[in-house]
mmCIF file of C-alpha atoms in Angstrom:
data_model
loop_
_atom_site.group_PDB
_atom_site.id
_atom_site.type_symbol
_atom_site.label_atom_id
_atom_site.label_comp_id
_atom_site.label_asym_id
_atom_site.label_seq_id
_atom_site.Cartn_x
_atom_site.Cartn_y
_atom_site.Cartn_z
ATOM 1 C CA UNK Q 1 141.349 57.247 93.413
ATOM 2 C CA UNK Q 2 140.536 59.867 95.734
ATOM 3 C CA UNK Q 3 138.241 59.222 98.483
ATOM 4 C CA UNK Q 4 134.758 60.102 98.053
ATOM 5 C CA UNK Q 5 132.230 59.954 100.958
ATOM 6 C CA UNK Q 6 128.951 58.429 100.182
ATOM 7 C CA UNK Q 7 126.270 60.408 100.406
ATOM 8 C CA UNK Q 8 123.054 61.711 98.830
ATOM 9 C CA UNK Q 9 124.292 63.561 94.943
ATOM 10 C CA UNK Q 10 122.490 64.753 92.082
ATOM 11 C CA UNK Q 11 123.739 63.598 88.695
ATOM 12 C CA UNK Q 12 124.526 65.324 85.628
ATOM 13 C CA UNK Q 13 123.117 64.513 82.421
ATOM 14 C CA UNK Q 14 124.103 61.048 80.980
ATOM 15 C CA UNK Q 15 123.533 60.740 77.281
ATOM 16 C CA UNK Q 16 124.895 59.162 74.286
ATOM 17 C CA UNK Q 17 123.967 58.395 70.689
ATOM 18 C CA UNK Q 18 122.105 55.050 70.293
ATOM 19 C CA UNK Q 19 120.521 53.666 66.577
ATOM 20 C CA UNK Q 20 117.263 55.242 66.834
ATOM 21 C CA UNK Q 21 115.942 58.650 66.828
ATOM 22 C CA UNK Q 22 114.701 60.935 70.197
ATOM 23 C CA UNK Q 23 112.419 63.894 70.945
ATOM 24 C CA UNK Q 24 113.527 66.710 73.102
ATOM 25 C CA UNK Q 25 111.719 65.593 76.646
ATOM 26 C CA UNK Q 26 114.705 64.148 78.353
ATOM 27 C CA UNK Q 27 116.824 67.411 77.512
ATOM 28 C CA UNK Q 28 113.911 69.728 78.868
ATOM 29 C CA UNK Q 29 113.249 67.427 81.934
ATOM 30 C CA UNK Q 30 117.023 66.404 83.035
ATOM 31 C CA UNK Q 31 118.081 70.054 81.269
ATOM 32 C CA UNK Q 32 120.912 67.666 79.028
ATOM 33 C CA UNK Q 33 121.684 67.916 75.753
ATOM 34 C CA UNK Q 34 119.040 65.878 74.131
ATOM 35 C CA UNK Q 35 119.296 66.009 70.382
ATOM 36 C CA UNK Q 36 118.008 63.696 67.526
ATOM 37 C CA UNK Q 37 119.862 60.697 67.820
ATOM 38 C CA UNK Q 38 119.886 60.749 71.774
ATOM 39 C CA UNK Q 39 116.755 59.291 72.915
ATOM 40 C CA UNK Q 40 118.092 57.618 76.112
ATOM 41 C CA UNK Q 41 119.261 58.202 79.374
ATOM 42 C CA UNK Q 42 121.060 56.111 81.973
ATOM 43 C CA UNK Q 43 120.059 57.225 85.292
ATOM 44 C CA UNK Q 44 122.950 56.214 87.892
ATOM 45 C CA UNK Q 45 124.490 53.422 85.607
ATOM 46 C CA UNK Q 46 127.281 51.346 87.073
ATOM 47 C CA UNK Q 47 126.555 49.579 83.237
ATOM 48 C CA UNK Q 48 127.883 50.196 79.970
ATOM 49 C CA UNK Q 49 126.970 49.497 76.173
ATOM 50 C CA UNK Q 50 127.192 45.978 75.491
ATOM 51 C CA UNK Q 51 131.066 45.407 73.532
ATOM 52 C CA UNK Q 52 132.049 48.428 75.388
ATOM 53 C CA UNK Q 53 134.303 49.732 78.607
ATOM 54 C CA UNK Q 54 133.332 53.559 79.799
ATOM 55 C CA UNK Q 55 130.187 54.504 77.131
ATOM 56 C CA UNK Q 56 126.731 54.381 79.669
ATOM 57 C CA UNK Q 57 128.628 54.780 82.883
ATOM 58 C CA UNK Q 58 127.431 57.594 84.878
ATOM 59 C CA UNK Q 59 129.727 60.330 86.273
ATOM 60 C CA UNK Q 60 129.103 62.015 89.843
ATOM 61 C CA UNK Q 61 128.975 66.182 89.867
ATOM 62 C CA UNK Q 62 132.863 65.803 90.197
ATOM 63 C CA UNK Q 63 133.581 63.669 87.147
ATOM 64 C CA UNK Q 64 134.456 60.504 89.272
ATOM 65 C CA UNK Q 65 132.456 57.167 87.727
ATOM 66 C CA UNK Q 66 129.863 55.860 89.811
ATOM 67 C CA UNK Q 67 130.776 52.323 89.463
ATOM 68 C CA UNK Q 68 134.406 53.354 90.500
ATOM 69 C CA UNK Q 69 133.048 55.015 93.683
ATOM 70 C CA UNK Q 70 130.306 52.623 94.984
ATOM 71 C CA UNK Q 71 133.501 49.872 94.250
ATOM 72 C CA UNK Q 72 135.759 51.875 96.599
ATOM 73 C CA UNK Q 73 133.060 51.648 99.378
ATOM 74 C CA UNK Q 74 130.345 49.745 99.195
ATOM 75 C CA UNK Q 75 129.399 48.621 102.277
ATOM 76 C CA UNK Q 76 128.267 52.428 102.672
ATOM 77 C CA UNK Q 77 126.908 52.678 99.403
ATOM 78 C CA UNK Q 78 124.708 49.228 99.257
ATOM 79 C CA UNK Q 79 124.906 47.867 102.858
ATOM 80 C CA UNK Q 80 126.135 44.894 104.352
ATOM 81 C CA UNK Q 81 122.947 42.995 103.193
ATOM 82 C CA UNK Q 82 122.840 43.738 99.853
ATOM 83 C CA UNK Q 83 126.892 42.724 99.730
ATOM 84 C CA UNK Q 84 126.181 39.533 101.337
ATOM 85 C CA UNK Q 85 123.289 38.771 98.601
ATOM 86 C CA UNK Q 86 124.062 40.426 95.442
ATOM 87 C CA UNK Q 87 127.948 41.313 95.902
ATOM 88 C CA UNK Q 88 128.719 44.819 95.183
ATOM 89 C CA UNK Q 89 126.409 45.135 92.360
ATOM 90 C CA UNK Q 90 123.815 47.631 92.395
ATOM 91 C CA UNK Q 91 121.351 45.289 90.375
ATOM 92 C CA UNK Q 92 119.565 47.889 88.717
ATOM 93 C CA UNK Q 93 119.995 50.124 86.045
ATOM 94 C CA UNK Q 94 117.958 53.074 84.942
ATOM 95 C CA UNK Q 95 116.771 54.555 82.088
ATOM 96 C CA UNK Q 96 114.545 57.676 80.459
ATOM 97 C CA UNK Q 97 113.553 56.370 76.996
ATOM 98 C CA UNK Q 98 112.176 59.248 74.103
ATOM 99 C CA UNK Q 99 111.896 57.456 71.465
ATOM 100 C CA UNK Q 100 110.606 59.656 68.022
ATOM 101 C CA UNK Q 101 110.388 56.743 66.137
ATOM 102 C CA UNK Q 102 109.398 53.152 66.988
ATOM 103 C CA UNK Q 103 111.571 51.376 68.730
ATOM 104 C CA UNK Q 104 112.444 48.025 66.592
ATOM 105 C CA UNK Q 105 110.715 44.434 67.260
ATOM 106 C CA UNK Q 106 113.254 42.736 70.306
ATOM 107 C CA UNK Q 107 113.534 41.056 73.371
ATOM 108 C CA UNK Q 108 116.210 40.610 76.032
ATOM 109 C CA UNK Q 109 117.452 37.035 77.222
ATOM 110 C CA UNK Q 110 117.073 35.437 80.525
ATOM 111 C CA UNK Q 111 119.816 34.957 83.292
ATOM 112 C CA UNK Q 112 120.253 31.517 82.531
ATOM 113 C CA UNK Q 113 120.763 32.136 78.851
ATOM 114 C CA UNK Q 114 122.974 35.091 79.456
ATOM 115 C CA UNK Q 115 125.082 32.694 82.013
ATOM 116 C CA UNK Q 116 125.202 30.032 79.666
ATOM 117 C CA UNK Q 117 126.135 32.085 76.496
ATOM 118 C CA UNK Q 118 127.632 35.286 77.156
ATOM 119 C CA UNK Q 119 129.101 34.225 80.537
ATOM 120 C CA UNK Q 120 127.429 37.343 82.815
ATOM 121 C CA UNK Q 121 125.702 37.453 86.212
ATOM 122 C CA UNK Q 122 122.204 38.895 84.893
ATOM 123 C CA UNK Q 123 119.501 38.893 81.927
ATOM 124 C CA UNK Q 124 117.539 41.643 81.189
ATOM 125 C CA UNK Q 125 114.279 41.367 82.320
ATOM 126 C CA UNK Q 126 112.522 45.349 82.590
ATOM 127 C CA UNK Q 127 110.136 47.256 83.166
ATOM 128 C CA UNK Q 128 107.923 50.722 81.608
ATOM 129 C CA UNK Q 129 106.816 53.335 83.935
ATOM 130 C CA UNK Q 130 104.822 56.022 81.389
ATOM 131 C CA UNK Q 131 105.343 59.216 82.117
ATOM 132 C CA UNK Q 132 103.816 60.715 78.884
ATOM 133 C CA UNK Q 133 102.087 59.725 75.917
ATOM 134 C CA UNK Q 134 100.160 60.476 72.528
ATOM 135 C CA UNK Q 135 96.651 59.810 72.718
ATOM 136 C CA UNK Q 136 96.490 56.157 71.416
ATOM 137 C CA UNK Q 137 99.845 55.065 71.871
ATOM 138 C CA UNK Q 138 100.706 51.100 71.916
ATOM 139 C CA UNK Q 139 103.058 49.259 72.836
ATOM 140 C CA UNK Q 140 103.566 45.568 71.276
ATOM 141 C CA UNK Q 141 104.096 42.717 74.149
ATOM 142 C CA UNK Q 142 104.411 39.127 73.276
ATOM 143 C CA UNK Q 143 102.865 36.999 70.557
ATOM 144 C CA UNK Q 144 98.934 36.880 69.875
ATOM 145 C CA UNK Q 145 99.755 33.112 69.186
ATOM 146 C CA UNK Q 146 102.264 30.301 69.731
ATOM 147 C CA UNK Q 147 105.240 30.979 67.028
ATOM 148 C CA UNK Q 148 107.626 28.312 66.223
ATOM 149 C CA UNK Q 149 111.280 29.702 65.894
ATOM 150 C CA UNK Q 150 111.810 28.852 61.773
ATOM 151 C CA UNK Q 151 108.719 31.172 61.291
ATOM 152 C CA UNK Q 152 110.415 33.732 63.404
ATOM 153 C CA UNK Q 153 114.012 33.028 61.714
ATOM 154 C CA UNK Q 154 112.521 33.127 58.517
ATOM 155 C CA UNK Q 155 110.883 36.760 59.568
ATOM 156 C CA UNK Q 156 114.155 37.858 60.161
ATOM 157 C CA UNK Q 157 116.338 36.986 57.403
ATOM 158 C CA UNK Q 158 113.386 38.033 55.256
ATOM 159 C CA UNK Q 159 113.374 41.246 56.673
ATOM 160 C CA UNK Q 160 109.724 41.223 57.198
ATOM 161 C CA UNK Q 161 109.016 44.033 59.669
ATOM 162 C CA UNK Q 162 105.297 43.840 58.663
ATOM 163 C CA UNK Q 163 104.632 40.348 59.400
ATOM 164 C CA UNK Q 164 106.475 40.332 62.917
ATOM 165 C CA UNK Q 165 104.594 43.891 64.031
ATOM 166 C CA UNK Q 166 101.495 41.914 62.525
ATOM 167 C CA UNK Q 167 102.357 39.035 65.422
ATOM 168 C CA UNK Q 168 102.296 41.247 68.525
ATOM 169 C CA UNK Q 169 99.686 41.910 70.994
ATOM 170 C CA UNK Q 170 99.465 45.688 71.076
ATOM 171 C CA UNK Q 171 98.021 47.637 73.985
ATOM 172 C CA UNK Q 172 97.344 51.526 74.444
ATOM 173 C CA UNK Q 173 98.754 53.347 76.831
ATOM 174 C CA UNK Q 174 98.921 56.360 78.661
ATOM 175 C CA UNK Q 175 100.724 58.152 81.703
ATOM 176 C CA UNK Q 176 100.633 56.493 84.759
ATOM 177 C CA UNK Q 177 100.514 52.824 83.403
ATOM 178 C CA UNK Q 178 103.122 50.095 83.858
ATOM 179 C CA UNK Q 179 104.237 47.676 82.603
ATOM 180 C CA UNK Q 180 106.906 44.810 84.024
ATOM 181 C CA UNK Q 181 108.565 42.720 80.995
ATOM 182 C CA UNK Q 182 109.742 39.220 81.126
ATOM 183 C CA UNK Q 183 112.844 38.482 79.753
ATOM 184 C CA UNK Q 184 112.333 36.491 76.192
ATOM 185 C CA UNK Q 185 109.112 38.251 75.658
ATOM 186 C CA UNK Q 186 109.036 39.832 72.617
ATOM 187 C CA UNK Q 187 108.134 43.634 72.446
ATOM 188 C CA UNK Q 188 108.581 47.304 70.774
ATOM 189 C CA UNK Q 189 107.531 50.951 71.581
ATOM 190 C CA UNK Q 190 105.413 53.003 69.527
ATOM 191 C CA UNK Q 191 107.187 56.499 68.725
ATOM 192 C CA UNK Q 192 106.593 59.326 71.338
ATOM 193 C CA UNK Q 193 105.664 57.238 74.239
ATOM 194 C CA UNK Q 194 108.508 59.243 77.435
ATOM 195 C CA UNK Q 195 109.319 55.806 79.370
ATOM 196 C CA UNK Q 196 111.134 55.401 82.951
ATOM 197 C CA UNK Q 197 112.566 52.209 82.669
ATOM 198 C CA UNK Q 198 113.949 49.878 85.655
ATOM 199 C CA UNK Q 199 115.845 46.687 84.071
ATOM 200 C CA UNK Q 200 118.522 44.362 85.206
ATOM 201 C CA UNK Q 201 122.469 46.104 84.943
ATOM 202 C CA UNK Q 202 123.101 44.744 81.017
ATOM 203 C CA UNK Q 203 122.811 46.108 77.750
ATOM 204 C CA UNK Q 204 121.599 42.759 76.317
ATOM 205 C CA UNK Q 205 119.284 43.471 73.321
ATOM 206 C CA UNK Q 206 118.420 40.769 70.618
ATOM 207 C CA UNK Q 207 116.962 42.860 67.192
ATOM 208 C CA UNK Q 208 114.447 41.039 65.356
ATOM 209 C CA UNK Q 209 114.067 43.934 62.609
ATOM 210 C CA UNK Q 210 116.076 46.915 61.902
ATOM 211 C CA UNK Q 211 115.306 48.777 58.792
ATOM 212 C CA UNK Q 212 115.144 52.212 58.751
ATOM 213 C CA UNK Q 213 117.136 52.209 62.047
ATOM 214 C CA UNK Q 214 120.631 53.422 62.026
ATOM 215 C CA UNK Q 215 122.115 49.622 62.803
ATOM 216 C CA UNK Q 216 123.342 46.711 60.997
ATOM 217 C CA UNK Q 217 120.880 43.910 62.662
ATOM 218 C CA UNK Q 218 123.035 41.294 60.734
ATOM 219 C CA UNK Q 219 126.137 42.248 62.374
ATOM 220 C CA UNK Q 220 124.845 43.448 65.086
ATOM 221 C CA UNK Q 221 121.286 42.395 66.293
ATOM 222 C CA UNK Q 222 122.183 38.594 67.832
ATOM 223 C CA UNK Q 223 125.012 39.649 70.641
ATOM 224 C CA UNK Q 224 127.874 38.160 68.419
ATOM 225 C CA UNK Q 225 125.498 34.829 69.221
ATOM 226 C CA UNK Q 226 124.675 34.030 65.615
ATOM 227 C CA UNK Q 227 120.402 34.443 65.455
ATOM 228 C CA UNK Q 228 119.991 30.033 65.667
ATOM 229 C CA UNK Q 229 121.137 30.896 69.457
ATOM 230 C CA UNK Q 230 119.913 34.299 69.905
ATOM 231 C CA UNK Q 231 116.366 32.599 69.094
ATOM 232 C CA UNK Q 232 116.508 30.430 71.740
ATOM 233 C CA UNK Q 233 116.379 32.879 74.068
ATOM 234 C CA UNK Q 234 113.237 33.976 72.887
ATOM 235 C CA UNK Q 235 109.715 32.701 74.401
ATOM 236 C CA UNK Q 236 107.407 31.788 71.770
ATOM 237 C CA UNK Q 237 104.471 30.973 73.343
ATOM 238 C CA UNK Q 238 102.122 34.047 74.609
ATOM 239 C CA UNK Q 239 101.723 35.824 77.587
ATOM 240 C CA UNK Q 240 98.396 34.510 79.630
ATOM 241 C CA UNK Q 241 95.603 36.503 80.751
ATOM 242 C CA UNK Q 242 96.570 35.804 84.324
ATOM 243 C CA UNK Q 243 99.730 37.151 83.270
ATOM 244 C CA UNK Q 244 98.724 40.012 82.007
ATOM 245 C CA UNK Q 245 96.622 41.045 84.890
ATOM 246 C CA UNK Q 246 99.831 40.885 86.945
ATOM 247 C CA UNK Q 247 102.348 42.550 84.732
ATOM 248 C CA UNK Q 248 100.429 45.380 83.815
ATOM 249 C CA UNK Q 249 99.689 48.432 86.341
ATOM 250 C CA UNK Q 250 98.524 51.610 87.212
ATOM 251 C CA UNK Q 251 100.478 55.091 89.162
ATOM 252 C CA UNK Q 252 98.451 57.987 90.670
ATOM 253 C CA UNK Q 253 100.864 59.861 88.675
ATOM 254 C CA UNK Q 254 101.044 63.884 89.234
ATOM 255 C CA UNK Q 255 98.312 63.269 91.955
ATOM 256 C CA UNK Q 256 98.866 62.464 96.181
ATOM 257 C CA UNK Q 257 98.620 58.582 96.876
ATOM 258 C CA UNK Q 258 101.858 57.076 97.102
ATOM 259 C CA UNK Q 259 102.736 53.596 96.738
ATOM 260 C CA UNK Q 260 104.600 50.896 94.996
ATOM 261 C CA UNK Q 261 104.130 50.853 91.338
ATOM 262 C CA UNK Q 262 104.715 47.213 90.360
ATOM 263 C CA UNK Q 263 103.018 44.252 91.464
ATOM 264 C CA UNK Q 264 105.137 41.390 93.513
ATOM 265 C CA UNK Q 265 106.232 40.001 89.898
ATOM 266 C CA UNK Q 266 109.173 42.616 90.016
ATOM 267 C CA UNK Q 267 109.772 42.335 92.881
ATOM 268 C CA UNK Q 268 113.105 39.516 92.704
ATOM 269 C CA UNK Q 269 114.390 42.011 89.753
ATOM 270 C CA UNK Q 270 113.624 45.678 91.138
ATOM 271 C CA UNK Q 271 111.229 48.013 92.607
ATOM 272 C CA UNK Q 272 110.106 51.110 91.854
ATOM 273 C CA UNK Q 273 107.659 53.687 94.018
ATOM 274 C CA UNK Q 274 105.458 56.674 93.508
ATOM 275 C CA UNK Q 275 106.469 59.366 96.200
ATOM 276 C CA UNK Q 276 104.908 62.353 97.205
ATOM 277 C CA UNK Q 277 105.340 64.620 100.269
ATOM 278 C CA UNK Q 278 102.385 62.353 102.294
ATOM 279 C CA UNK Q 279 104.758 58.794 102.270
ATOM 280 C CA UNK Q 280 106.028 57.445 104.914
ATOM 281 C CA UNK Q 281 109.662 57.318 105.615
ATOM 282 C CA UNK Q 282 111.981 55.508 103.251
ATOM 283 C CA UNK Q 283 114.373 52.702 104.854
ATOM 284 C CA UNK Q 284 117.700 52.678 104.100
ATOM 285 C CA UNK Q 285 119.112 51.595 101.214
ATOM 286 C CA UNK Q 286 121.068 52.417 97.878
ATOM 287 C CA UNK Q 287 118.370 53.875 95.698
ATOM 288 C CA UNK Q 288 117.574 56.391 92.361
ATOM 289 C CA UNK Q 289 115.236 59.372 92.801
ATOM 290 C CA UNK Q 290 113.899 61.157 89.466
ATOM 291 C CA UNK Q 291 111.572 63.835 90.769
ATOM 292 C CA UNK Q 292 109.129 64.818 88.321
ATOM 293 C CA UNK Q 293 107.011 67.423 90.124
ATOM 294 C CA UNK Q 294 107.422 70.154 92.610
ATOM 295 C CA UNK Q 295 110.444 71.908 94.291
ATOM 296 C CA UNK Q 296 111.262 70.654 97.694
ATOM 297 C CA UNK Q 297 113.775 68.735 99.615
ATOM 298 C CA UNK Q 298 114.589 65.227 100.787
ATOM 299 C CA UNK Q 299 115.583 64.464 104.400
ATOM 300 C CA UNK Q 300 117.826 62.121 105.413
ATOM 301 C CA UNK Q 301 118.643 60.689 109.055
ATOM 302 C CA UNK Q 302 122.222 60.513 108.566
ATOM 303 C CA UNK Q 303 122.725 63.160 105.537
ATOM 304 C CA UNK Q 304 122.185 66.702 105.019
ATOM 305 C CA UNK Q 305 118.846 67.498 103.638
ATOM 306 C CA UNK Q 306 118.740 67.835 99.591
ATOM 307 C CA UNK Q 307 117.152 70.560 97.705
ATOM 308 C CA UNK Q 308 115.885 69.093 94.444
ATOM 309 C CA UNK Q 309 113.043 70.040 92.403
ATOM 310 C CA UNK Q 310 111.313 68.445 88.804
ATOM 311 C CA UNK Q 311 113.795 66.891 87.005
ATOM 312 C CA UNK Q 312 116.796 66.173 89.124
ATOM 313 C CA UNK Q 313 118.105 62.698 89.369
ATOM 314 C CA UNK Q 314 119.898 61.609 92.807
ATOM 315 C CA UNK Q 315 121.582 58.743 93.857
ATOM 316 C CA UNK Q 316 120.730 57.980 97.247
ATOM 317 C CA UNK Q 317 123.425 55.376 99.633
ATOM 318 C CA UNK Q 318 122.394 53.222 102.428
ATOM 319 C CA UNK Q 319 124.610 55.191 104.446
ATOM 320 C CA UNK Q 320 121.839 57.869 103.994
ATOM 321 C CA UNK Q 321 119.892 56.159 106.203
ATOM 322 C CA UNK Q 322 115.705 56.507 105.840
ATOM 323 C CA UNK Q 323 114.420 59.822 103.838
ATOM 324 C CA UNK Q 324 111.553 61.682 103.669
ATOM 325 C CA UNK Q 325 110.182 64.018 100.791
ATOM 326 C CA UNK Q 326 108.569 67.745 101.102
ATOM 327 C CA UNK Q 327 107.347 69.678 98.492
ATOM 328 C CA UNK Q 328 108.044 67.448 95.605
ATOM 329 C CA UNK Q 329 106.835 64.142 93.767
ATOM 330 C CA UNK Q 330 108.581 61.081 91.612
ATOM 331 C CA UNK Q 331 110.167 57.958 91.363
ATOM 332 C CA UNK Q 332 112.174 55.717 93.348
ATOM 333 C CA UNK Q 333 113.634 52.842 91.548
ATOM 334 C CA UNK Q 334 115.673 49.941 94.088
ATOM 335 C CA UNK Q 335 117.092 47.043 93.943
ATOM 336 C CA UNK Q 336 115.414 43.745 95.169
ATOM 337 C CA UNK Q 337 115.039 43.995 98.835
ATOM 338 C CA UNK Q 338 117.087 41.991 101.262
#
């Protein structure tokens, strides 16, 4: 491998065909290819599809894999700290969701299921950042009451898409909002809602319905688990009012204030800020920039300064050292601090 020095890159478009359909939003924003069947995509992914070996990895502006370079170096790219906690993982993955149809009833298992099952390091516990949305949107999170899993078996192998949308809380939402998902909680999308989404580094996706999506739940909805496993990943029971109040937030988005954009919930899985030109300086630290406003620059203490403007995506190493914005506005999503 030839030697790449870490520093501060914007990365090309990284898109694929998934089993449900997508507007045109990530194409205009990250100017990618976008297209019908490409609703997703991952931002600075050192992941790939679940089953598979290169499909989701993200390529640097000179073709090289990400994963491959922040392997060949990673004390610059994630610091000493990180190594010594997390190992040379980046712990986060990254996505832009555009979904143009509802995304299917599902949930993602925990770490200690996915440890105990399907023999990996992490769950995949996420998280919504809205960026746009129809007037009236909803998302479904979690049961309105305590299910018992033959119910929710029998749901499935009935194929009853009704009765499971008919069991989910459903809230509105609209640009700015957040929202931080458990893993096990159950959940779905409504179409034409343009999502940033922070998760753990798997593609680990349990489908409890899947009609009228281009995917063969049977086959493959359970994570080669069989769905008596897959089930038990699930939680049942629903989320509290206490625990709504904490997993559900709100972004000055497109205006001045800065600030973190999850509560402390996240914080052992990811974190995520709202930047504008008036933050403070940004430690060091590996890190994923989507600016979604503006034309400026970002200036580093140990990097040259980086023109971006809306729309670029850049990877950011702890051998950057701190950063500042000008003239621009977006998201950082990290990894748990150390």
């Amino acid at each position: 491998m030839s030697n790449y020095i870490a520093k501060a890159s914007k990365l090309p478009s990284n898109q694929f065909d998934h089993f449900y359909k997508g507007g045109n939003r990530i194409g205009k924003l990250r100017n990618g290819p976008g297209g019908p069947m490409r609703p997703e995509e991952w931002i600075a992914s050192t992941t790939t599809r679940f089953g598979e070996t290169v499909n989701g990895l993200s390529k640097l502006e000179n073709g090289q894999l990400l994963r491959d370079v922040i392997a060949s170096d990673p004390n610059n790219w994630l610091g000493e700290k990180h190594i010594a906690k997390f190992g040379a993982s980046t712990e986060i993955l990254v996505k832009l969701l555009d979904p143009d149809q509802r995304l299917p009833v599902h949930y993602h298992p925990n770490v200690s299921f996915a440890k105990e099952n399907l023999h990996m390091n992490h769950g995949k516990t996420e998280a919504w950042i809205i960026l746009d949305a129809p007037v009236g949107a909803k998302v479904g999170i979690g049961f309105k009451e305590k299910m018992n899993k033959a119910d929710v078996a029998a749901m499935v192998a009935n194929h009853d898409s009704a009765g499971l949308l008919k069991s989910l809380v459903f809230k509105e939402v609209k640009a700015g909002d957040a929202i931080f998902v458990p893993a096990g909680v159950v959940h779905a999308i409504e179409s034409g809602i343009f999502v940033l989404e922070l998760q753990e580094p798997t593609d680990l996706s349990i489908l409890l319905e899947w009609d009228g999506f281009a995917v063969d739940g049977d086959k493959d909805g359970h994570l080669n688990l069989g769905f008596d496993t897959a089930l038990d990943a699930l939680r049942l029971t629903p989320l509290s009012m206490d625990e709504l109040k904490v997993i559900i937030t709100k972004f000055d988005i497109g205006g001045q204030r800065s600030g973190a954009i999850f509560n402390s919930v996240a914080n052992p899985f990811f974190r995520a800020d709202y930047l504008t030109a008036d933050h403070a300086k940004i430690e060091s630290g590996f890190g994923i920039f989507l600016a979604l406003s503006g034309e400026g620059s970002m200036i580093f203490d140990n990097d040259q300064p980086l023109e971006i403007k809306q729309g670029d995506a850049v990877v950011i190493p702890y051998s950057a050292g701190g950063f500042t914005l000008s003239d621009c506005s977006g998201v950082l999503s990290r990894p748990p601090a150390v």
